PDB file of C-alpha atoms in Angstrom:
ATOM      1  CA  MET A   1     -27.426 -63.289 -85.603  1.00  0.00           C
ATOM      2  CA  ASP A   2     -29.567 -61.563 -88.745  1.00  0.00           C
ATOM      3  CA  GLN A   3     -29.087 -58.115 -87.589  1.00  0.00           C
ATOM      4  CA  LEU A   4     -26.226 -57.072 -84.477  1.00  0.00           C
ATOM      5  CA  ASN A   5     -28.342 -54.916 -80.963  1.00  0.00           C
ATOM      6  CA  LEU A   6     -25.906 -52.240 -81.387  1.00  0.00           C
ATOM      7  CA  ARG A   7     -27.001 -50.774 -78.539  1.00  0.00           C
ATOM      8  CA  HIS A   8     -26.344 -54.316 -76.800  1.00  0.00           C
ATOM      9  CA  LEU A   9     -22.610 -54.279 -78.135  1.00  0.00           C
ATOM     10  CA  TYR A  10     -22.105 -50.419 -77.091  1.00  0.00           C
ATOM     11  CA  TYR A  11     -22.881 -51.948 -73.451  1.00  0.00           C
ATOM     12  CA  PHE A  12     -20.350 -54.326 -73.672  1.00  0.00           C
ATOM     13  CA  TRP A  13     -17.757 -51.804 -74.835  1.00  0.00           C
ATOM     14  CA  VAL A  14     -18.312 -49.471 -72.390  1.00  0.00           C
ATOM     15  CA  ILE A  15     -18.416 -52.933 -69.988  1.00  0.00           C
ATOM     16  CA  SER A  16     -14.668 -53.572 -71.238  1.00  0.00           C
ATOM     17  CA  ARG A  17     -13.802 -50.213 -70.834  1.00  0.00           C
ATOM     18  CA  GLU A  18     -14.813 -49.944 -67.462  1.00  0.00           C
ATOM     19  CA  GLY A  19     -13.472 -53.326 -67.074  1.00  0.00           C
ATOM     20  CA  SER A  20     -16.682 -54.242 -64.239  1.00  0.00           C
ATOM     21  CA  ILE A  21     -20.273 -54.399 -64.730  1.00  0.00           C
ATOM     22  CA  ALA A  22     -20.542 -51.897 -61.503  1.00  0.00           C
ATOM     23  CA  ARG A  23     -18.996 -49.101 -63.050  1.00  0.00           C
ATOM     24  CA  ALA A  24     -19.937 -49.678 -66.767  1.00  0.00           C
ATOM     25  CA  SER A  25     -23.454 -49.264 -64.892  1.00  0.00           C
ATOM     26  CA  GLU A  26     -22.819 -45.196 -63.464  1.00  0.00           C
ATOM     27  CA  VAL A  27     -21.494 -44.157 -66.895  1.00  0.00           C
ATOM     28  CA  LEU A  28     -24.749 -45.581 -68.451  1.00  0.00           C
ATOM     29  CA  GLN A  29     -26.759 -45.017 -65.504  1.00  0.00           C
ATOM     30  CA  LEU A  30     -28.735 -47.851 -65.607  1.00  0.00           C
ATOM     31  CA  ALA A  31     -29.398 -50.673 -62.980  1.00  0.00           C
ATOM     32  CA  PRO A  32     -26.530 -53.408 -62.850  1.00  0.00           C
ATOM     33  CA  GLN A  33     -28.941 -55.681 -62.222  1.00  0.00           C
ATOM     34  CA  THR A  34     -30.349 -54.437 -66.342  1.00  0.00           C
ATOM     35  CA  LEU A  35     -27.424 -53.969 -67.425  1.00  0.00           C
ATOM     36  CA  SER A  36     -25.828 -57.675 -66.839  1.00  0.00           C
ATOM     37  CA  GLY A  37     -29.265 -59.141 -67.863  1.00  0.00           C
ATOM     38  CA  GLN A  38     -28.410 -57.015 -71.438  1.00  0.00           C
ATOM     39  CA  LEU A  39     -24.857 -58.510 -71.718  1.00  0.00           C
ATOM     40  CA  ALA A  40     -26.208 -62.043 -70.715  1.00  0.00           C
ATOM     41  CA  THR A  41     -28.899 -61.432 -73.836  1.00  0.00           C
ATOM     42  CA  PHE A  42     -25.371 -59.914 -76.049  1.00  0.00           C
ATOM     43  CA  GLU A  43     -23.931 -63.176 -75.202  1.00  0.00           C
ATOM     44  CA  ALA A  44     -26.529 -65.336 -76.222  1.00  0.00           C
ATOM     45  CA  SER A  45     -26.708 -63.277 -79.421  1.00  0.00           C
ATOM     46  CA  VAL A  46     -23.575 -63.825 -80.679  1.00  0.00           C
ATOM     47  CA  GLY A  47     -23.687 -67.302 -79.447  1.00  0.00           C
ATOM     48  CA  GLY A  48     -20.700 -67.396 -76.645  1.00  0.00           C
ATOM     49  CA  ARG A  49     -19.294 -65.888 -73.306  1.00  0.00           C
ATOM     50  CA  LEU A  50     -17.676 -62.424 -73.739  1.00  0.00           C
ATOM     51  CA  PHE A  51     -15.953 -62.319 -70.544  1.00  0.00           C
ATOM     52  CA  LEU A  52     -14.579 -64.556 -67.676  1.00  0.00           C
ATOM     53  CA  ARG A  53     -14.881 -63.875 -63.605  1.00  0.00           C
ATOM     54  CA  GLU A  54     -11.296 -64.029 -62.259  1.00  0.00           C
ATOM     55  CA  ARG A  55     -10.764 -62.773 -58.689  1.00  0.00           C
ATOM     56  CA  ARG A  56     -13.705 -60.311 -59.118  1.00  0.00           C
ATOM     57  CA  LYS A  57     -12.716 -59.144 -62.097  1.00  0.00           C
ATOM     58  CA  LEU A  58     -13.831 -59.529 -65.428  1.00  0.00           C
ATOM     59  CA  VAL A  59     -11.637 -60.919 -67.878  1.00  0.00           C
ATOM     60  CA  LEU A  60     -12.445 -61.293 -72.039  1.00  0.00           C
ATOM     61  CA  THR A  61     -12.608 -64.463 -73.316  1.00  0.00           C
ATOM     62  CA  ASP A  62     -11.014 -65.008 -77.318  1.00  0.00           C
ATOM     63  CA  LEU A  63     -14.459 -64.304 -78.364  1.00  0.00           C
ATOM     64  CA  GLY A  64     -14.768 -61.140 -76.354  1.00  0.00           C
ATOM     65  CA  ARG A  65     -11.488 -59.898 -77.863  1.00  0.00           C
ATOM     66  CA  LEU A  66     -12.572 -60.377 -81.213  1.00  0.00           C
ATOM     67  CA  VAL A  67     -16.129 -58.638 -80.790  1.00  0.00           C
ATOM     68  CA  LEU A  68     -14.106 -55.504 -78.730  1.00  0.00           C
ATOM     69  CA  GLY A  69     -11.778 -54.890 -81.238  1.00  0.00           C
ATOM     70  CA  TYR A  70     -14.621 -54.314 -84.076  1.00  0.00           C
ATOM     71  CA  ALA A  71     -16.517 -52.416 -81.217  1.00  0.00           C
ATOM     72  CA  ASP A  72     -13.670 -49.896 -81.026  1.00  0.00           C
ATOM     73  CA  ASP A  73     -13.701 -49.386 -84.757  1.00  0.00           C
ATOM     74  CA  ILE A  74     -17.518 -48.832 -84.950  1.00  0.00           C
ATOM     75  CA  PHE A  75     -17.766 -46.300 -82.183  1.00  0.00           C
ATOM     76  CA  ALA A  76     -14.650 -44.510 -83.243  1.00  0.00           C
ATOM     77  CA  LEU A  77     -16.163 -43.740 -86.457  1.00  0.00           C
ATOM     78  CA  THR A  78     -19.700 -43.404 -84.662  1.00  0.00           C
ATOM     79  CA  GLY A  79     -18.067 -40.822 -82.337  1.00  0.00           C
ATOM     80  CA  GLU A  80     -16.627 -38.966 -85.381  1.00  0.00           C
ATOM     81  CA  LEU A  81     -19.686 -39.213 -86.887  1.00  0.00           C
ATOM     82  CA  SER A  82     -20.912 -37.404 -83.467  1.00  0.00           C
ATOM     83  CA  ASP A  83     -18.033 -34.568 -83.249  1.00  0.00           C
ATOM     84  CA  THR A  84     -18.337 -33.760 -87.216  1.00  0.00           C
ATOM     85  CA  LEU A  85     -22.263 -32.845 -86.420  1.00  0.00           C
ATOM     86  CA  ARG A  86     -21.859 -31.295 -83.064  1.00  0.00           C
ATOM     87  CA  LEU A  87     -19.454 -28.606 -85.315  1.00  0.00           C
ATOM     88  CA  ALA A  88     -21.660 -27.642 -87.397  1.00  0.00           C
ATOM     89  CA  PRO A  89     -23.221 -25.067 -88.459  1.00  0.00           C
ATOM     90  CA  SER A  90     -19.826 -23.107 -88.656  1.00  0.00           C
ATOM     91  CA  ASP A  91     -21.194 -19.683 -86.952  1.00  0.00           C
ATOM     92  CA  ARG A  92     -21.636 -21.397 -83.526  1.00  0.00           C
ATOM     93  CA  PRO A  93     -19.291 -21.130 -80.637  1.00  0.00           C
ATOM     94  CA  LEU A  94     -16.712 -23.572 -81.309  1.00  0.00           C
ATOM     95  CA  ARG A  95     -16.206 -25.695 -78.409  1.00  0.00           C
ATOM     96  CA  LEU A  96     -12.145 -26.879 -77.357  1.00  0.00           C
ATOM     97  CA  SER A  97     -11.901 -29.116 -74.396  1.00  0.00           C
ATOM     98  CA  ALA A  98      -8.305 -29.089 -73.812  1.00  0.00           C
ATOM     99  CA  GLY A  99      -5.840 -31.836 -70.884  1.00  0.00           C
ATOM    100  CA  ILE A 100      -2.698 -30.023 -70.724  1.00  0.00           C
ATOM    101  CA  SER A 101       0.236 -31.931 -68.861  1.00  0.00           C
ATOM    102  CA  ALA A 102       0.688 -30.729 -65.348  1.00  0.00           C
ATOM    103  CA  SER A 103       4.301 -30.713 -66.753  1.00  0.00           C
ATOM    104  CA  ILE A 104       3.962 -28.389 -69.214  1.00  0.00           C
ATOM    105  CA  HIS A 105       5.214 -24.862 -68.724  1.00  0.00           C
ATOM    106  CA  LYS A 106       2.328 -22.752 -69.021  1.00  0.00           C
ATOM    107  CA  LEU A 107       3.430 -20.096 -71.876  1.00  0.00           C
ATOM    108  CA  ILE A 108       4.495 -23.614 -73.840  1.00  0.00           C
ATOM    109  CA  ALA A 109       1.107 -24.545 -73.372  1.00  0.00           C
ATOM    110  CA  TYR A 110      -0.225 -21.047 -74.248  1.00  0.00           C
ATOM    111  CA  TYR A 111       1.288 -21.289 -77.782  1.00  0.00           C
ATOM    112  CA  LEU A 112       0.481 -24.864 -78.348  1.00  0.00           C
ATOM    113  CA  ILE A 113      -2.961 -23.631 -78.064  1.00  0.00           C
ATOM    114  CA  GLN A 114      -2.837 -20.805 -79.729  1.00  0.00           C
ATOM    115  CA  PRO A 115      -3.292 -21.529 -83.288  1.00  0.00           C
ATOM    116  CA  ALA A 116      -6.811 -22.884 -82.749  1.00  0.00           C
ATOM    117  CA  MET A 117      -7.777 -18.782 -80.577  1.00  0.00           C
ATOM    118  CA  ALA A 118      -6.187 -17.655 -84.221  1.00  0.00           C
ATOM    119  CA  LEU A 119      -9.072 -19.382 -86.643  1.00  0.00           C
ATOM    120  CA  GLY A 120     -10.697 -16.445 -86.650  1.00  0.00           C
ATOM    121  CA  ARG A 121     -14.327 -17.757 -84.751  1.00  0.00           C
ATOM    122  CA  GLN A 122     -15.611 -17.389 -81.429  1.00  0.00           C
ATOM    123  CA  ILE A 123     -13.923 -20.647 -79.121  1.00  0.00           C
ATOM    124  CA  GLN A 124     -15.349 -21.367 -75.989  1.00  0.00           C
ATOM    125  CA  LEU A 125     -12.110 -22.718 -74.244  1.00  0.00           C
ATOM    126  CA  ASP A 126     -11.971 -25.390 -71.012  1.00  0.00           C
ATOM    127  CA  CYS A 127      -8.342 -26.261 -70.342  1.00  0.00           C
ATOM    128  CA  ARG A 128      -7.920 -28.906 -67.736  1.00  0.00           C
ATOM    129  CA  THR A 129      -4.525 -29.874 -65.788  1.00  0.00           C
ATOM    130  CA  GLY A 130      -3.353 -33.109 -64.554  1.00  0.00           C
ATOM    131  CA  ARG A 131      -1.742 -36.545 -65.331  1.00  0.00           C
ATOM    132  CA  THR A 132      -1.123 -37.170 -68.634  1.00  0.00           C
ATOM    133  CA  GLU A 133      -2.505 -40.788 -67.900  1.00  0.00           C
ATOM    134  CA  ASP A 134      -5.719 -39.244 -66.415  1.00  0.00           C
ATOM    135  CA  LEU A 135      -6.161 -37.167 -69.314  1.00  0.00           C
ATOM    136  CA  ALA A 136      -5.797 -39.696 -72.042  1.00  0.00           C
ATOM    137  CA  LEU A 137      -8.476 -41.563 -69.917  1.00  0.00           C
ATOM    138  CA  SER A 138     -10.651 -38.427 -69.668  1.00  0.00           C
ATOM    139  CA  LEU A 139      -9.965 -38.011 -74.059  1.00  0.00           C
ATOM    140  CA  LYS A 140     -10.773 -41.396 -74.416  1.00  0.00           C
ATOM    141  CA  ARG A 141     -14.049 -41.187 -72.620  1.00  0.00           C
ATOM    142  CA  LYS A 142     -14.798 -37.774 -74.941  1.00  0.00           C
ATOM    143  CA  GLU A 143     -14.903 -35.443 -72.106  1.00  0.00           C
ATOM    144  CA  LEU A 144     -11.662 -33.739 -73.944  1.00  0.00           C
ATOM    145  CA  ASP A 145     -11.015 -33.455 -77.652  1.00  0.00           C
ATOM    146  CA  VAL A 146      -7.428 -33.217 -77.610  1.00  0.00           C
ATOM    147  CA  VAL A 147      -4.592 -33.898 -74.502  1.00  0.00           C
ATOM    148  CA  LEU A 148      -1.709 -31.730 -74.862  1.00  0.00           C
ATOM    149  CA  THR A 149       1.263 -33.368 -72.913  1.00  0.00           C
ATOM    150  CA  ASP A 150       5.165 -34.220 -73.116  1.00  0.00           C
ATOM    151  CA  ARG A 151       5.322 -37.844 -72.886  1.00  0.00           C
ATOM    152  CA  MET A 152       3.753 -40.620 -75.225  1.00  0.00           C
ATOM    153  CA  PRO A 153       0.828 -41.894 -73.195  1.00  0.00           C
ATOM    154  CA  ASP A 154       0.693 -45.386 -72.914  1.00  0.00           C
ATOM    155  CA  LEU A 155      -1.821 -46.528 -76.137  1.00  0.00           C
ATOM    156  CA  ASP A 156      -1.531 -50.245 -75.118  1.00  0.00           C
ATOM    157  CA  LYS A 157      -3.495 -48.910 -72.225  1.00  0.00           C
ATOM    158  CA  HIS A 158      -5.656 -46.255 -73.236  1.00  0.00           C
ATOM    159  CA  GLY A 159      -6.770 -47.630 -76.286  1.00  0.00           C
ATOM    160  CA  PRO A 160      -7.249 -46.445 -80.213  1.00  0.00           C
ATOM    161  CA  LEU A 161      -5.589 -43.293 -80.046  1.00  0.00           C
ATOM    162  CA  THR A 162      -3.593 -41.125 -82.062  1.00  0.00           C
ATOM    163  CA  VAL A 163      -0.420 -39.092 -81.193  1.00  0.00           C
ATOM    164  CA  HIS A 164       0.578 -35.905 -83.159  1.00  0.00           C
ATOM    165  CA  PRO A 165       4.155 -34.852 -83.042  1.00  0.00           C
ATOM    166  CA  LEU A 166       4.385 -31.043 -82.613  1.00  0.00           C
ATOM    167  CA  VAL A 167       7.377 -29.528 -81.750  1.00  0.00           C
ATOM    168  CA  GLY A 168      10.574 -30.062 -79.842  1.00  0.00           C
ATOM    169  CA  SER A 169      13.277 -27.921 -77.784  1.00  0.00           C
ATOM    170  CA  SER A 170      16.747 -28.206 -76.650  1.00  0.00           C
ATOM    171  CA  ILE A 171      16.474 -27.635 -72.491  1.00  0.00           C
ATOM    172  CA  SER A 172      18.860 -24.805 -70.600  1.00  0.00           C
ATOM    173  CA  LEU A 173      19.741 -24.739 -67.182  1.00  0.00           C
ATOM    174  CA  PHE A 174      19.439 -21.199 -65.646  1.00  0.00           C
ATOM    175  CA  ALA A 175      20.411 -19.524 -61.985  1.00  0.00           C
ATOM    176  CA  ALA A 176      20.702 -16.325 -60.708  1.00  0.00           C
ATOM    177  CA  PRO A 177      23.560 -14.064 -62.296  1.00  0.00           C
ATOM    178  CA  PRO A 178      26.438 -14.238 -59.941  1.00  0.00           C
ATOM    179  CA  LEU A 179      25.938 -18.162 -59.604  1.00  0.00           C
ATOM    180  CA  ALA A 180      24.918 -18.213 -63.273  1.00  0.00           C
ATOM    181  CA  ARG A 181      28.339 -16.248 -64.076  1.00  0.00           C
ATOM    182  CA  ARG A 182      30.806 -18.325 -62.082  1.00  0.00           C
ATOM    183  CA  LEU A 183      28.999 -21.368 -63.696  1.00  0.00           C
ATOM    184  CA  ARG A 184      29.821 -20.868 -67.183  1.00  0.00           C
ATOM    185  CA  GLY A 185      33.261 -21.490 -67.438  1.00  0.00           C
ATOM    186  CA  GLY A 186      34.126 -25.086 -67.538  1.00  0.00           C
ATOM    187  CA  PHE A 187      30.762 -26.225 -68.333  1.00  0.00           C
ATOM    188  CA  PRO A 188      29.682 -28.901 -67.373  1.00  0.00           C
ATOM    189  CA  ASP A 189      32.216 -29.849 -64.901  1.00  0.00           C
ATOM    190  CA  SER A 190      31.816 -26.325 -63.655  1.00  0.00           C
ATOM    191  CA  LEU A 191      28.227 -27.873 -62.238  1.00  0.00           C
ATOM    192  CA  ASN A 192      29.995 -30.650 -60.322  1.00  0.00           C
ATOM    193  CA  ARG A 193      28.365 -30.293 -56.461  1.00  0.00           C
ATOM    194  CA  GLN A 194      26.343 -27.721 -57.145  1.00  0.00           C
ATOM    195  CA  PRO A 195      23.006 -26.848 -55.808  1.00  0.00           C
ATOM    196  CA  LEU A 196      19.693 -28.200 -58.308  1.00  0.00           C
ATOM    197  CA  LEU A 197      16.164 -27.296 -57.769  1.00  0.00           C
ATOM    198  CA  ALA A 198      14.725 -30.204 -59.016  1.00  0.00           C
ATOM    199  CA  ASN A 199      10.943 -30.578 -60.621  1.00  0.00           C
ATOM    200  CA  ALA A 200       9.061 -32.797 -58.622  1.00  0.00           C
ATOM    201  CA  THR A 201       6.154 -33.412 -61.360  1.00  0.00           C
ATOM    202  CA  ASP A 202       7.678 -36.292 -63.516  1.00  0.00           C
ATOM    203  CA  VAL A 203       8.946 -33.733 -66.262  1.00  0.00           C
ATOM    204  CA  PRO A 204      10.309 -36.461 -68.806  1.00  0.00           C
ATOM    205  CA  TYR A 205      12.928 -33.839 -69.652  1.00  0.00           C
ATOM    206  CA  PHE A 206      14.507 -33.585 -66.444  1.00  0.00           C
ATOM    207  CA  GLU A 207      15.025 -37.464 -66.298  1.00  0.00           C
ATOM    208  CA  ARG A 208      17.113 -36.939 -69.603  1.00  0.00           C
ATOM    209  CA  LEU A 209      19.044 -34.169 -68.180  1.00  0.00           C
ATOM    210  CA  MET A 210      20.141 -36.579 -65.377  1.00  0.00           C
ATOM    211  CA  ASN A 211      21.222 -39.089 -67.597  1.00  0.00           C
ATOM    212  CA  TRP A 212      23.286 -36.599 -69.426  1.00  0.00           C
ATOM    213  CA  LEU A 213      24.719 -35.220 -66.198  1.00  0.00           C
ATOM    214  CA  SER A 214      25.598 -38.963 -65.112  1.00  0.00           C
ATOM    215  CA  LEU A 215      27.577 -39.619 -68.841  1.00  0.00           C
ATOM    216  CA  LYS A 216      29.480 -36.233 -68.242  1.00  0.00           C
ATOM    217  CA  GLY A 217      31.041 -37.704 -64.701  1.00  0.00           C
ATOM    218  CA  VAL A 218      28.685 -34.488 -62.973  1.00  0.00           C
ATOM    219  CA  ARG A 219      27.169 -34.960 -59.584  1.00  0.00           C
ATOM    220  CA  MET A 220      25.104 -32.080 -58.300  1.00  0.00           C
ATOM    221  CA  HIS A 221      24.005 -31.817 -55.037  1.00  0.00           C
ATOM    222  CA  LEU A 222      19.483 -31.987 -55.027  1.00  0.00           C
ATOM    223  CA  VAL A 223      18.300 -28.887 -52.629  1.00  0.00           C
ATOM    224  CA  ALA A 224      14.686 -29.027 -53.327  1.00  0.00           C
ATOM    225  CA  ARG A 225      11.977 -30.664 -55.320  1.00  0.00           C
ATOM    226  CA  VAL A 226       9.224 -28.139 -56.404  1.00  0.00           C
ATOM    227  CA  ASP A 227       5.948 -29.397 -58.209  1.00  0.00           C
ATOM    228  CA  ASP A 228       5.289 -25.679 -59.611  1.00  0.00           C
ATOM    229  CA  SER A 229       6.760 -24.500 -63.014  1.00  0.00           C
ATOM    230  CA  ALA A 230       6.469 -20.552 -61.301  1.00  0.00           C
ATOM    231  CA  LEU A 231       7.930 -21.458 -57.683  1.00  0.00           C
ATOM    232  CA  ILE A 232      10.679 -23.108 -58.704  1.00  0.00           C
ATOM    233  CA  LYS A 233      11.958 -20.171 -60.894  1.00  0.00           C
ATOM    234  CA  VAL A 234      11.480 -17.890 -57.897  1.00  0.00           C
ATOM    235  CA  PHE A 235      13.685 -20.154 -55.807  1.00  0.00           C
ATOM    236  CA  GLY A 236      16.414 -20.155 -58.629  1.00  0.00           C
ATOM    237  CA  ARG A 237      16.218 -15.878 -58.840  1.00  0.00           C
ATOM    238  CA  GLN A 238      16.929 -16.122 -54.940  1.00  0.00           C
ATOM    239  CA  GLY A 239      20.022 -17.970 -55.605  1.00  0.00           C
ATOM    240  CA  LEU A 240      19.059 -21.478 -53.999  1.00  0.00           C
ATOM    241  CA  GLY A 241      20.339 -23.665 -57.167  1.00  0.00           C
ATOM    242  CA  VAL A 242      20.437 -24.175 -61.013  1.00  0.00           C
ATOM    243  CA  PHE A 243      17.199 -25.102 -62.446  1.00  0.00           C
ATOM    244  CA  ALA A 244      16.051 -26.527 -66.057  1.00  0.00           C
ATOM    245  CA  ALA A 245      13.432 -24.706 -68.248  1.00  0.00           C
ATOM    246  CA  PRO A 246      13.200 -25.346 -72.510  1.00  0.00           C
ATOM    247  CA  THR A 247      15.339 -23.035 -74.372  1.00  0.00           C
ATOM    248  CA  VAL A 248      12.282 -22.143 -76.172  1.00  0.00           C
ATOM    249  CA  ILE A 249      11.241 -19.393 -73.263  1.00  0.00           C
ATOM    250  CA  ARG A 250      14.756 -18.644 -72.542  1.00  0.00           C
ATOM    251  CA  ASP A 251      13.962 -14.775 -73.052  1.00  0.00           C
ATOM    252  CA  GLU A 252      10.926 -14.679 -70.939  1.00  0.00           C
ATOM    253  CA  VAL A 253      12.174 -16.558 -68.041  1.00  0.00           C
ATOM    254  CA  CYS A 254      15.443 -14.369 -68.010  1.00  0.00           C
ATOM    255  CA  ARG A 255      13.327 -11.468 -68.199  1.00  0.00           C
ATOM    256  CA  GLN A 256      10.876 -12.517 -65.978  1.00  0.00           C
ATOM    257  CA  TYR A 257      12.674 -13.919 -63.200  1.00  0.00           C
ATOM    258  CA  GLU A 258      15.968 -11.718 -63.361  1.00  0.00           C
ATOM    259  CA  VAL A 259      18.015 -14.897 -64.146  1.00  0.00           C
ATOM    260  CA  GLU A 260      20.818 -15.695 -66.387  1.00  0.00           C
ATOM    261  CA  GLN A 261      20.991 -19.065 -69.049  1.00  0.00           C
ATOM    262  CA  ILE A 262      24.374 -21.064 -68.304  1.00  0.00           C
ATOM    263  CA  ALA A 263      24.051 -23.133 -70.940  1.00  0.00           C
ATOM    264  CA  SER A 264      21.815 -24.716 -73.573  1.00  0.00           C
ATOM    265  CA  ILE A 265      22.370 -28.921 -73.980  1.00  0.00           C
ATOM    266  CA  ASP A 266      21.073 -29.799 -77.304  1.00  0.00           C
ATOM    267  CA  GLU A 267      21.528 -33.160 -76.201  1.00  0.00           C
ATOM    268  CA  VAL A 268      18.706 -32.940 -73.554  1.00  0.00           C
ATOM    269  CA  GLN A 269      15.154 -32.479 -75.340  1.00  0.00           C
ATOM    270  CA  ASP A 270      11.716 -31.542 -74.503  1.00  0.00           C
ATOM    271  CA  GLU A 271       9.435 -33.389 -77.036  1.00  0.00           C
ATOM    272  CA  LEU A 272       5.716 -32.005 -77.309  1.00  0.00           C
ATOM    273  CA  PHE A 273       2.702 -33.866 -78.435  1.00  0.00           C
ATOM    274  CA  ALA A 274      -1.200 -33.677 -79.192  1.00  0.00           C
ATOM    275  CA  VAL A 275      -3.134 -36.329 -78.574  1.00  0.00           C
ATOM    276  CA  THR A 276      -6.389 -37.352 -80.048  1.00  0.00           C
ATOM    277  CA  ARG A 277      -8.953 -39.919 -80.749  1.00  0.00           C
ATOM    278  CA  SER A 278      -8.760 -40.400 -84.021  1.00  0.00           C
ATOM    279  CA  GLY A 279      -6.416 -39.686 -87.121  1.00  0.00           C
ATOM    280  CA  LYS A 280      -8.927 -37.705 -88.441  1.00  0.00           C
ATOM    281  CA  LEU A 281      -9.459 -34.384 -86.779  1.00  0.00           C
ATOM    282  CA  ALA A 282     -12.959 -32.911 -87.514  1.00  0.00           C
ATOM    283  CA  HIS A 283     -12.988 -30.654 -84.937  1.00  0.00           C
ATOM    284  CA  GLU A 284     -11.587 -27.305 -86.495  1.00  0.00           C
ATOM    285  CA  GLY A 285      -9.349 -26.308 -82.924  1.00  0.00           C
ATOM    286  CA  VAL A 286      -8.251 -29.620 -82.811  1.00  0.00           C
ATOM    287  CA  ARG A 287      -6.950 -29.589 -86.791  1.00  0.00           C
ATOM    288  CA  ALA A 288      -5.274 -26.274 -86.160  1.00  0.00           C
ATOM    289  CA  ILE A 289      -3.244 -27.663 -83.015  1.00  0.00           C
ATOM    290  CA  CYS A 290      -1.867 -30.409 -84.566  1.00  0.00           C
ATOM    291  CA  GLU A 291      -1.212 -29.715 -88.071  1.00  0.00           C
ATOM    292  CA  THR A 292      -0.372 -25.301 -87.846  1.00  0.00           C
ATOM    293  CA  PRO A 293       3.578 -24.904 -87.123  1.00  0.00           C
ATOM    294  CA  VAL A 294       4.517 -23.890 -83.158  1.00  0.00           C
ATOM    295  CA  ASP A 295       6.068 -20.182 -83.437  1.00  0.00           C
ATOM    296  CA  PHE A 296       7.480 -19.069 -80.353  1.00  0.00           C
ATOM    297  CA  SER A 297       8.485 -16.167 -81.153  1.00  0.00           C
ATOM    298  CA  CYS A 298       4.952 -14.384 -81.530  1.00  0.00           C
ATOM    299  CA  LEU A 299       3.989 -13.511 -78.965  1.00  0.00           C
ATOM    300  CA  ALA A 300       6.098 -11.745 -75.122  1.00  0.00           C
ATOM    301  CA  LEU A 301       3.947 -13.283 -72.088  1.00  0.00           C
ATOM    302  CA  PRO A 302       5.015 -13.677 -68.459  1.00  0.00           C
ATOM    303  CA  ILE A 303       5.399 -17.095 -67.251  1.00  0.00           C
ATOM    304  CA  GLU A 304       3.839 -18.081 -64.459  1.00  0.00           C
TER     305      GLU A 304
END
């Protein structure tokens, strides 16, 4: 093999990423028969089978895994080059596509993105919310520039991604004023058998909160699971139960929803991360998000 055919290598890489020729053909906009023929040509050029078919699935051979490792590096670099070229010249509007985990409070999401909006140049911002795993897949496919999340993505599943720790916050418990005042005394034992409003979006800090309560021997009464961060606070304001939120937005939660803080729990942390395709942050907006310390005191915004 005197010269590697990068187009064939790219076809192989997409097939590996998508898991089947049928799905890869949709991404590449090629007929499955054409793509299958290109793969066969590439296998002949490298001197061995790259895939085996097991139960209607394509499984990489040892040679396939070896080639895939190099392909990941090659196309990561070409992706970085493409991103860099896309950013020039500097006077063009900077497009920023950000994926935001649905479990992150909307006010916190704004604070995380705000450094990019403060760059002093026109920003075309596209925000998409969803599950972290789905957003990580979109990031890998270059549909997003960055993913903001409150959980570590499965790096083994999604390939070479880079995780940037951003900020952390303790978790506080809130309730309508009469209930909050009654529960402050003797905390946390005062929470035993009290009504609890749970996050239904699989928020990582909520699981940590449940573990902390269990260690304290406290069992609360679950009255509702709510997958909307605003609705759970409205229920709390109406006195239906206790709810949790990051302490960094305590003042806004209390002001906006007319509730009071019961207590802050330092042992339970809400950790936030930015996920990128590479550690080399060519995108100016992504670099600002990943490298600028988050200042939660700079603005006061209503929470939704």
